[in-house]
Each structure stands twice: as structure tokens, then as C-alpha cells.
Coordinates of C-alpha atoms in Angstrom, one line a residue:
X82 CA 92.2 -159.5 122.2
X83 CA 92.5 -158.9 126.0
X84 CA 89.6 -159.5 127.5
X85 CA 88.6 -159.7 131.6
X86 CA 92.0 -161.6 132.2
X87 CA 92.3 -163.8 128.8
X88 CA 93.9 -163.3 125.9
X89 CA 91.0 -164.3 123.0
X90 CA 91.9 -165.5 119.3
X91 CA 89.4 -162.6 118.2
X92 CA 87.1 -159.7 118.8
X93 CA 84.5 -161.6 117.5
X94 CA 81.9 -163.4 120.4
X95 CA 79.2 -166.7 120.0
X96 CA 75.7 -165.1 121.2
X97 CA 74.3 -166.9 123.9
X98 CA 71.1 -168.6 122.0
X99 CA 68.4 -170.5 123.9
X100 CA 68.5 -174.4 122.2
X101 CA 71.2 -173.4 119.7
X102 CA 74.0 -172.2 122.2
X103 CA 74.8 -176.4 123.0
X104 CA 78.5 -177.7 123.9
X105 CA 79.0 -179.0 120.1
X106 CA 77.5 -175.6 118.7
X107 CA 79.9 -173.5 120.9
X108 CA 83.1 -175.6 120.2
X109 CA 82.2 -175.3 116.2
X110 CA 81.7 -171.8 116.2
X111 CA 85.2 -171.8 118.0
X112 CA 86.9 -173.7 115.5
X113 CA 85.9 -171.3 112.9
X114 CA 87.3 -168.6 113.9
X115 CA 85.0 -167.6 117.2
X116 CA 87.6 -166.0 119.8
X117 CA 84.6 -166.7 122.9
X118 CA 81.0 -168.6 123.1
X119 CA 79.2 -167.8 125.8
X120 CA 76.5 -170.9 127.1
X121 CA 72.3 -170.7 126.6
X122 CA 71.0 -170.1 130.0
X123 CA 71.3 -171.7 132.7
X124 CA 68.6 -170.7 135.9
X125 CA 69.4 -169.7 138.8
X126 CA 66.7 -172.1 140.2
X127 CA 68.8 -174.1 142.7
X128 CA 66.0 -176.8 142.7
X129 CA 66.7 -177.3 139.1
X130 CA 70.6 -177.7 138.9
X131 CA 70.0 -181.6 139.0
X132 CA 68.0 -181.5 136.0
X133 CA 69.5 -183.5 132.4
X134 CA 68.7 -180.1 131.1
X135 CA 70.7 -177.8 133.1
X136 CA 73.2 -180.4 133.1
X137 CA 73.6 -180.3 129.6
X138 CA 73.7 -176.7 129.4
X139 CA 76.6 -176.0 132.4
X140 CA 78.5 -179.1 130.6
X141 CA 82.0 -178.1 128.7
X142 CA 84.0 -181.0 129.0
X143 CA 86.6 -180.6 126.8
X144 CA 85.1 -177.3 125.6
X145 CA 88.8 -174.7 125.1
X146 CA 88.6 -172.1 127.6
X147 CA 87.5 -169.6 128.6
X148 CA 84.7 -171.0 129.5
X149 CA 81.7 -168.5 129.6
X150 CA 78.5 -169.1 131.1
X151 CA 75.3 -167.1 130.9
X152 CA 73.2 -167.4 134.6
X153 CA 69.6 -166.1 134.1
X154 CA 67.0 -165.4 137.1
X155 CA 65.4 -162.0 139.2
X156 CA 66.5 -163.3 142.7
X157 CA 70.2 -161.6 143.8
X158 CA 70.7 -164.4 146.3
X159 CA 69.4 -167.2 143.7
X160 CA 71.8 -165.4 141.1
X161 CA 75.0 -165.4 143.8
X162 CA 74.2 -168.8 144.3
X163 CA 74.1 -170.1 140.4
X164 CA 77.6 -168.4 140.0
X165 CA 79.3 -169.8 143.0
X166 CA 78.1 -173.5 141.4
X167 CA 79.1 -173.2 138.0
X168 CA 82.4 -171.4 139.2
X169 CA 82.7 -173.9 141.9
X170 CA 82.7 -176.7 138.3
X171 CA 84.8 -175.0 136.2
X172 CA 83.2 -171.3 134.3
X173 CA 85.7 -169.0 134.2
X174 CA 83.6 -165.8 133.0
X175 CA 79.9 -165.6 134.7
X176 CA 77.4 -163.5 132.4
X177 CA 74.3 -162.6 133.7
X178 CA 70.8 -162.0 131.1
X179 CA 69.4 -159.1 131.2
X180 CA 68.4 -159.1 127.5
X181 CA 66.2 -162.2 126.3
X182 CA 63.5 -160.8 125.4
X183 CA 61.1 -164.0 125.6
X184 CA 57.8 -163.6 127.1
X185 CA 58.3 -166.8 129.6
X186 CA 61.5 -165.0 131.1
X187 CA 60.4 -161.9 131.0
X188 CA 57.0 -162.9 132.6
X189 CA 59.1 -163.6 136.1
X190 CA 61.1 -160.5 135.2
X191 CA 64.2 -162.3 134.6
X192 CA 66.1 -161.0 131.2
X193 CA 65.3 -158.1 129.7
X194 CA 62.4 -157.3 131.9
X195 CA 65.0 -156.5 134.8
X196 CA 65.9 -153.1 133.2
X197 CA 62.8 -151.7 134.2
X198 CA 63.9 -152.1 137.5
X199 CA 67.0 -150.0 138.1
X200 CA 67.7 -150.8 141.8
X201 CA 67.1 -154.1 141.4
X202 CA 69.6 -154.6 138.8
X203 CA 71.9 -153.1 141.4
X204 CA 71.2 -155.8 143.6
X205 CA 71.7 -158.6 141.5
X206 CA 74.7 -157.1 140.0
X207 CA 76.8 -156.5 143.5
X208 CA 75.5 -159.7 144.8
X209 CA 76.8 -161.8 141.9
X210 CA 79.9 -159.7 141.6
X211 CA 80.8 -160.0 145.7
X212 CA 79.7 -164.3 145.0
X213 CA 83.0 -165.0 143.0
X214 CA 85.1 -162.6 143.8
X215 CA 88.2 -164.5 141.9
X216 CA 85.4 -164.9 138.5
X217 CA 85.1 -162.1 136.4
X218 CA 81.2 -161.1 135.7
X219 CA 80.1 -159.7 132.4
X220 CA 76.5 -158.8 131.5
X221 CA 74.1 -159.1 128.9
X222 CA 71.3 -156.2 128.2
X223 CA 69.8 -154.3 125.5
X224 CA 69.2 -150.3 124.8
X225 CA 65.9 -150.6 127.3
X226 CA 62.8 -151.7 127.5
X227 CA 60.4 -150.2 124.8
X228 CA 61.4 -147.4 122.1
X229 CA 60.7 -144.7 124.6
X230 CA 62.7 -145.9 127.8
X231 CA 66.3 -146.7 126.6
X232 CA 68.2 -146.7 130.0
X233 CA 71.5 -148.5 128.5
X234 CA 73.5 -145.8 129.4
X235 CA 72.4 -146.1 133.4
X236 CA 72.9 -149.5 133.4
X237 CA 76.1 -149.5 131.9
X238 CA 77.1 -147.5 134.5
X239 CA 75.3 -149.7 136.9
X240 CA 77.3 -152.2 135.9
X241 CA 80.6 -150.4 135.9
X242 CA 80.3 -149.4 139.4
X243 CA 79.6 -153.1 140.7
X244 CA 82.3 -154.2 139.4
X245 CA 81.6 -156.1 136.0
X246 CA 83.9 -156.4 133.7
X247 CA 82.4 -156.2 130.2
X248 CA 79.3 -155.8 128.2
X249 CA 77.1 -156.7 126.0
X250 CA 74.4 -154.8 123.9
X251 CA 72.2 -156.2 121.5
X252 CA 70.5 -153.0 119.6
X253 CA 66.8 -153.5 120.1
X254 CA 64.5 -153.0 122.9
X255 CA 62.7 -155.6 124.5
X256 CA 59.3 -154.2 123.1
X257 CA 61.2 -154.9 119.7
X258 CA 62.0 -158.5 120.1
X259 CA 64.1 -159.1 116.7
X260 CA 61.6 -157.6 114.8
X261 CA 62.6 -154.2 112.6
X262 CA 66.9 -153.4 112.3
X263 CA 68.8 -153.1 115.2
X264 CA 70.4 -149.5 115.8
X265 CA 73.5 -148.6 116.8
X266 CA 73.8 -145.3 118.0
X267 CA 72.7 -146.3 121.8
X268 CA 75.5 -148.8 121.8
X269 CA 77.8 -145.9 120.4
X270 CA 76.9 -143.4 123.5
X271 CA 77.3 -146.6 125.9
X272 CA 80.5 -146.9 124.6
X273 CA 81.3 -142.9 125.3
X274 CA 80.2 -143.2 129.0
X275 CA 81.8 -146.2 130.3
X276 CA 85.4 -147.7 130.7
X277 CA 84.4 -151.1 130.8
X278 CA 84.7 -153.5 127.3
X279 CA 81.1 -153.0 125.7
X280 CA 80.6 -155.7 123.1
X281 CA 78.2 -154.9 120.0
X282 CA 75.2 -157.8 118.9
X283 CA 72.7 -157.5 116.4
X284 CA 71.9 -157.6 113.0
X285 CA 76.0 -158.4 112.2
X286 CA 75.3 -160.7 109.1
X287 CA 78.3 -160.0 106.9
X288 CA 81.7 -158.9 106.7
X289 CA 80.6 -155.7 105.6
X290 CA 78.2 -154.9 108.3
X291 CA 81.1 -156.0 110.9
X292 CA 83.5 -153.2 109.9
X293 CA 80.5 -150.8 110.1
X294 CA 79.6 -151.8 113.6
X295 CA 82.9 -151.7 114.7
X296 CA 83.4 -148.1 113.2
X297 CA 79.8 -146.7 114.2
X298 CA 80.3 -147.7 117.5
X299 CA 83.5 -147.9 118.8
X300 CA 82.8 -151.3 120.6
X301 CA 85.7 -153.4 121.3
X302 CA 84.4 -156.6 119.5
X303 CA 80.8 -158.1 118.2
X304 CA 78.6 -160.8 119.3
X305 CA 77.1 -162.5 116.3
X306 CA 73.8 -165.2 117.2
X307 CA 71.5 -166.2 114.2
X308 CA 73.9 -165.2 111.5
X309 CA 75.7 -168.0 112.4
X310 CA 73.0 -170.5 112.4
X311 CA 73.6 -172.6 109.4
X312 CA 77.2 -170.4 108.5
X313 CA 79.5 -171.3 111.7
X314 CA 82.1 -169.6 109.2
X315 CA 80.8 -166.7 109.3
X316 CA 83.3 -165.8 112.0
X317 CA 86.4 -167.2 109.9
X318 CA 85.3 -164.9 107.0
X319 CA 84.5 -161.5 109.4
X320 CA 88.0 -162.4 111.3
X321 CA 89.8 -162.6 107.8
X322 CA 88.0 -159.1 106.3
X323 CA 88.8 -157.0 109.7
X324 CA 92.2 -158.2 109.2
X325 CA 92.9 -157.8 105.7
X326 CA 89.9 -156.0 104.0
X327 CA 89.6 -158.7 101.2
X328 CA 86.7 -161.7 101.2
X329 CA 87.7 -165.5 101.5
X330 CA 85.4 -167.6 99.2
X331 CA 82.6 -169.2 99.8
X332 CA 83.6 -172.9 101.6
X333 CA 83.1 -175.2 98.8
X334 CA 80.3 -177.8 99.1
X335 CA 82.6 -180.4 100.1
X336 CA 83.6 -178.6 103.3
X337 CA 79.8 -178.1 103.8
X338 CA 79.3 -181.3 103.6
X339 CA 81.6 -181.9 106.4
X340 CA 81.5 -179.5 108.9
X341 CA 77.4 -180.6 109.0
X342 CA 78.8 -184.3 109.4
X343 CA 81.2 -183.5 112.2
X344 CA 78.6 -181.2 113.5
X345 CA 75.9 -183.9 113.7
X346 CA 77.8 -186.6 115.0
X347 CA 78.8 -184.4 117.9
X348 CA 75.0 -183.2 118.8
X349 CA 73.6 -187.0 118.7
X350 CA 77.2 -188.1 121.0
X351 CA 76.4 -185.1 123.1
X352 CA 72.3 -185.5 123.6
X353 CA 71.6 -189.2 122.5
X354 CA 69.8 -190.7 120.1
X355 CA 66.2 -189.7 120.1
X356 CA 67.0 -186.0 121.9
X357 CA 69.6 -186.1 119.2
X358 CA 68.0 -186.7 116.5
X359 CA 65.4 -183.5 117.3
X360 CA 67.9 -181.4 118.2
X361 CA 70.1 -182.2 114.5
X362 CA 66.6 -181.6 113.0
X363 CA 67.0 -177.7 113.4
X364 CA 70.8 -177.4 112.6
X365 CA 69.9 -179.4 109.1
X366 CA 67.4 -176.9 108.0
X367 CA 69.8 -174.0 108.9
X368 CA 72.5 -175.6 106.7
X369 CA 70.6 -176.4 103.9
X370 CA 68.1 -173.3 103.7
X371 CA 68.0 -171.1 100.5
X372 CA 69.4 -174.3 98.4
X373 CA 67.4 -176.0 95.5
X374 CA 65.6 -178.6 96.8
X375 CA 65.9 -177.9 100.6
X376 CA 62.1 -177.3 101.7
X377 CA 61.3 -181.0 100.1
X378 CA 64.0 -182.5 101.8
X379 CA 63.7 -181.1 105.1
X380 CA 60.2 -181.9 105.4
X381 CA 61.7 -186.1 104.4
X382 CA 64.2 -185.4 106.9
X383 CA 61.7 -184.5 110.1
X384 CA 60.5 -188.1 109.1
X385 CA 64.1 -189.4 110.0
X386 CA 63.9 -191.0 113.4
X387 CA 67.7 -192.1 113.6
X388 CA 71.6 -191.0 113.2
X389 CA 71.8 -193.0 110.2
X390 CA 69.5 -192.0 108.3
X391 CA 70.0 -188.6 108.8
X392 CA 73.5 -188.8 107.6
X393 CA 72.7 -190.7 104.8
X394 CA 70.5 -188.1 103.8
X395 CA 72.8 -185.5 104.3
X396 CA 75.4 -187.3 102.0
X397 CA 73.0 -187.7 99.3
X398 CA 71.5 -184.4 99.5
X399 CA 75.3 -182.9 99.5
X400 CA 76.2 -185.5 96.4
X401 CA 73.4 -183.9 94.4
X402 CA 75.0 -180.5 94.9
X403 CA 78.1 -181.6 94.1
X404 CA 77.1 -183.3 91.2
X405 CA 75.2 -179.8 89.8
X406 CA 78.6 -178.6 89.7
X407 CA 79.0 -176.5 92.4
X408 CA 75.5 -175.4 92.7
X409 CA 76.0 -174.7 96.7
X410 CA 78.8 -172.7 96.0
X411 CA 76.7 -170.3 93.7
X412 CA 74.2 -170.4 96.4
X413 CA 76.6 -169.0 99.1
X414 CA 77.7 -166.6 96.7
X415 CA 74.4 -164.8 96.0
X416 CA 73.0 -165.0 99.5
X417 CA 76.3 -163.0 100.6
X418 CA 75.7 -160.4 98.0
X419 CA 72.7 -160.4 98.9
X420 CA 73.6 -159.6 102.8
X421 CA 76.5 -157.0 101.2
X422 CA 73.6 -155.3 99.4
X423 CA 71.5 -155.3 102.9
X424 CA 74.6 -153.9 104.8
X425 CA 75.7 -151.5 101.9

């Protein structure tokens, strides 16, 4: 896929997550089939660029390119200035939030909040554009506000006219947080009005439901975010079925077993050992949800205070289900019926 200047693996785009969007998420998701990930957050609060935190969040060393990262803030001169840094140390694509729909951003009407705000959007949008004029600038929104102002069309257009490049929808309002299903049809009529890439999110949970969104829309790829949590090949299988229209199988539990490894060994080299350790904590639960035996053993493993042990748990939690006789596999099996059934 051709996409702002770079030639992508896929269609198929990493959702910029809050706490789950990290350096060893984002170069997982990519080697399992993921043709961009696009960073968490970072603010565009100059006073906190020195921060562990925002370090940690602008850091892709080693990360393959293109590197995308997502600046978040209400100020247009703040904003300019947080994409000027992180082009200035490597981003290649700046996207700008205008679609988390948390009350802490939205409280400084930064995210999703900013669509109330027409003109304002305008700002920020030429000022960030006219800031790296050699870095494309892609954006991040949702159909509106509430269930009765759905202004995704005007800021598409916005958008188009200040010169970014692509965009994203996710297909709820802010109002709607992730509660109810996402819809479709305002990303459909976005897709009519504008010449710009429009990128589809929400709800994409299965091969199945890919193709729909694809079809119903007309958008020129997806962005997938909690579906992946736990099911990093989730992107491998939605690649294989747009391409060939058949399912791979489930990864057997020895593959599992190690992609969690790998996985962990990269979040407690990339945070340390007690950040680390919390941060795994999450991750574990995602892997391991909907399987015989998980709630008991994640509540033993929030007891686990180092690396070790964590992996030694994960080994012997895996060697049970390997020893059931492919109990995991069956597992996968019926929770992607299940999704089929929900996208049918």
C-alpha cells in the first residue's frame, strides 16, 4: 500500500492505545503482519518532553519505519512545537488526536473534545501542517461529538484543505466512548467527500468483519486497537483472508507460548524491572483470557514481583495447555466463531 510517501506491507494499521501502544507492542504487532503502528500519545506540553514517560513513548530505536507518532494537546503553537521535536528525532508521519475520548483529555479539550470547536481545529491543523513542512501530518477523529452532532464530514474537509494527508475514523462519538457498536456509514460518506486516504477503526475483530468494513466503506485500509490485545496475529490472519478469502488456523499453543515470551522479555528490557513487571501484568491477562484456568492464575500472577517468575509461570501455565492436548487451540477456535457469529 501507498501511503503519504511510503510504500506499507499492508492496509491494515496498529491503533494508537494509551499504555498498550509501547515500542515492544508496536514492533510485535508489525511482525505479525501490521503494515503501520502509530505511538500512544505523546503531549504537546514542552515542559514535559524531559519526562521517563514521554521519553519512553517518542522512543523507536530500532523500531522499522515509518515511524508514526500521535502528538495530542489544544494549543496550535504547543502542537507545532511537539511536531518539530519528534521530527527533529526521527518521526516520519506526525498524527495529531482528535479522537480519545477520555475524560482527563477531553477535560483540557484536547482529543475528541476539539471537534466541538471547528475553527479551532483549523488552527491546530495549519499550524502543525506549516511546522514540518518536509513531515507528512495525518489525523485522528471520530464521527463527532455526541449522537446528534456528527461533523466528520467538515472536518474531513478541514483537514483536506490544511494539507493532511490521511485519516482516521473510529465509528463512535465521543458521548459513546466504546460503549454500544461502532457504525460505519459516517465513515462511508467521509470517504465520498474527500480525496485524502481515510482509514476505518472500530469494532474490526475478525477476518470477517475486515472485508465488511472494507466493502461498507470504501476506506483505503483499517486501524484495529483492542482486538489485538492478547491476538497480535490478528493482523497476519485479516492480511491472509483479504488476500486469499480462506482462514489460516489458529497459532498452535506452542507459538503462543512464545510470541508471550519474546513479548515479555522485550517490555521488562524496554521499561525495567519493577515498571516492567506492571506493565507485563496487563499483556498476561490479555493472552491468557477466555482459557481454563486463566482468572486463578492471573490473580497468582499480580503477586509476581519479578521477570522470572513471571516467565516461569507463563511456561507452566502454557505446559498445562499443552499437555490437555491442545486445549488453547480449541479455545482460539471457538472464540473466533464466536467473533464470526458477532460479524455475520
Amino acid at each position: 500500500m501507498q501511503y503519504v510517501g511510503f510504500t506499507l506491507r499492508n492496509n491494515l494499521f496498529v491503533a494508537p492505545m494509551a499504555g498498550v501502544t509501547d515500542r515492544p507492542f508496536r514492533m510485535l504487532c508489525k511482525r505479525m503482519g501490521a503494515g503501520l503502528a502509530v505511538s500512544e500519545m505523546v503531549t504537546s506540553n514542552s515542559l514535559l518532553y524531559g519526562s521517563a514517560k514521554t521519553r519512553r513513548r517518542a522512543d523507536h530505536a530500532g523500531e522499522p519505519g515509518p515511524i508514526a507518532v500521535q502528538i495530542a494537546g489544544a494549543d496550535p503553537a504547543m502542537l507545532a512545537e511537539a511536531a518539530r521535536y519528534n521530527a527533529e528525532r526521527g518521526a516520519q508521519i506526525i498524527d495529531i488526536n482528535m479522537g480519545c475520548p477520555a475524560k482527563k483529555i477531553c477535560n483540557v479539550m484536547a482529543g475528541s473534545a476539539l471537534m466541538q470547536d471547528e475553527a479551532l481545529v483549523a488552527r491546530i491543523l495549519d499550524a502543525v501542517v506549516c511546522s514540518v513542512p518536509d513531515t507528512p501530518v495525518t489525523l485522528k477523529i471520530r464521527t463527532g461529538w455526541n449522537r446528534s452532532n456528527k461533523n466528520a464530514v467538515a472536518i474531513a474537509r478541514i483537514a483536506e484543505d490544511c494539507g493532511v494527508r490521511a485519516l482516521a475514523i473510529h465509528g463512535r462519538t465521543r458521548a459513546d466512548q466504546y460503549m454500544g457498536e461502532a457504525e460505519y456509514d459516517s465513515i462511508a460518506e467521509v470517504v465520498r467527500q474527500v480525496g485524502i486516504p481515510v482509514i476505518a477503526n472500530g469494532d474490526i475483530h475478525s477476518p470477517e468483519k475486515a472485508r465488511y468494513v472494507l466493502d461498507h466503506t470504501g476506506a483505503d485500509g483499517l486501524m484495529i486497537g483492542r482486538a489485538a490485545q492478547g491476538r497480535p496475529w490478528i493482523f497476519r490472519e485479516i492480511e491472509h483472508f483479504l488476500s486469499t478469502g480462506e482462514h489460516l488456523p489458529a497459532p498452535p499453543v506452542s507459538e503462543i507460548h512464545q510470541i508471550c515470551r519474546v513479548h515479555l522479555a522485550d517490555i521488562h528490557a524496554f521499561y525495567g524491572v519493577e515498571t516492567g513487571v506492571k506493565i507485563a501484568r496487563k499483556h498476561i491477562g490479555w493472552y491468557t483470557r477466555g482459557l481454563a484456568g486463566s482468572s486463578a492464575f492471573r490473580r497468582a500472577m499480580n503477586q509476581l514481583g519479578d521477570p522470572d517468575a513471571q516467565g516461569a509461570a507463563i511456561d507452566e501455565f502454557f505446559g498445562r495447555l499443552a499437555e490437555a492436548g491442545g486445549s488453547f487451540d480449541r479455545a482460539m477456535n471457538e472464540t473466533t466463531e464466536t467473533l464470526r457469529e458477532l460479524a455475520a
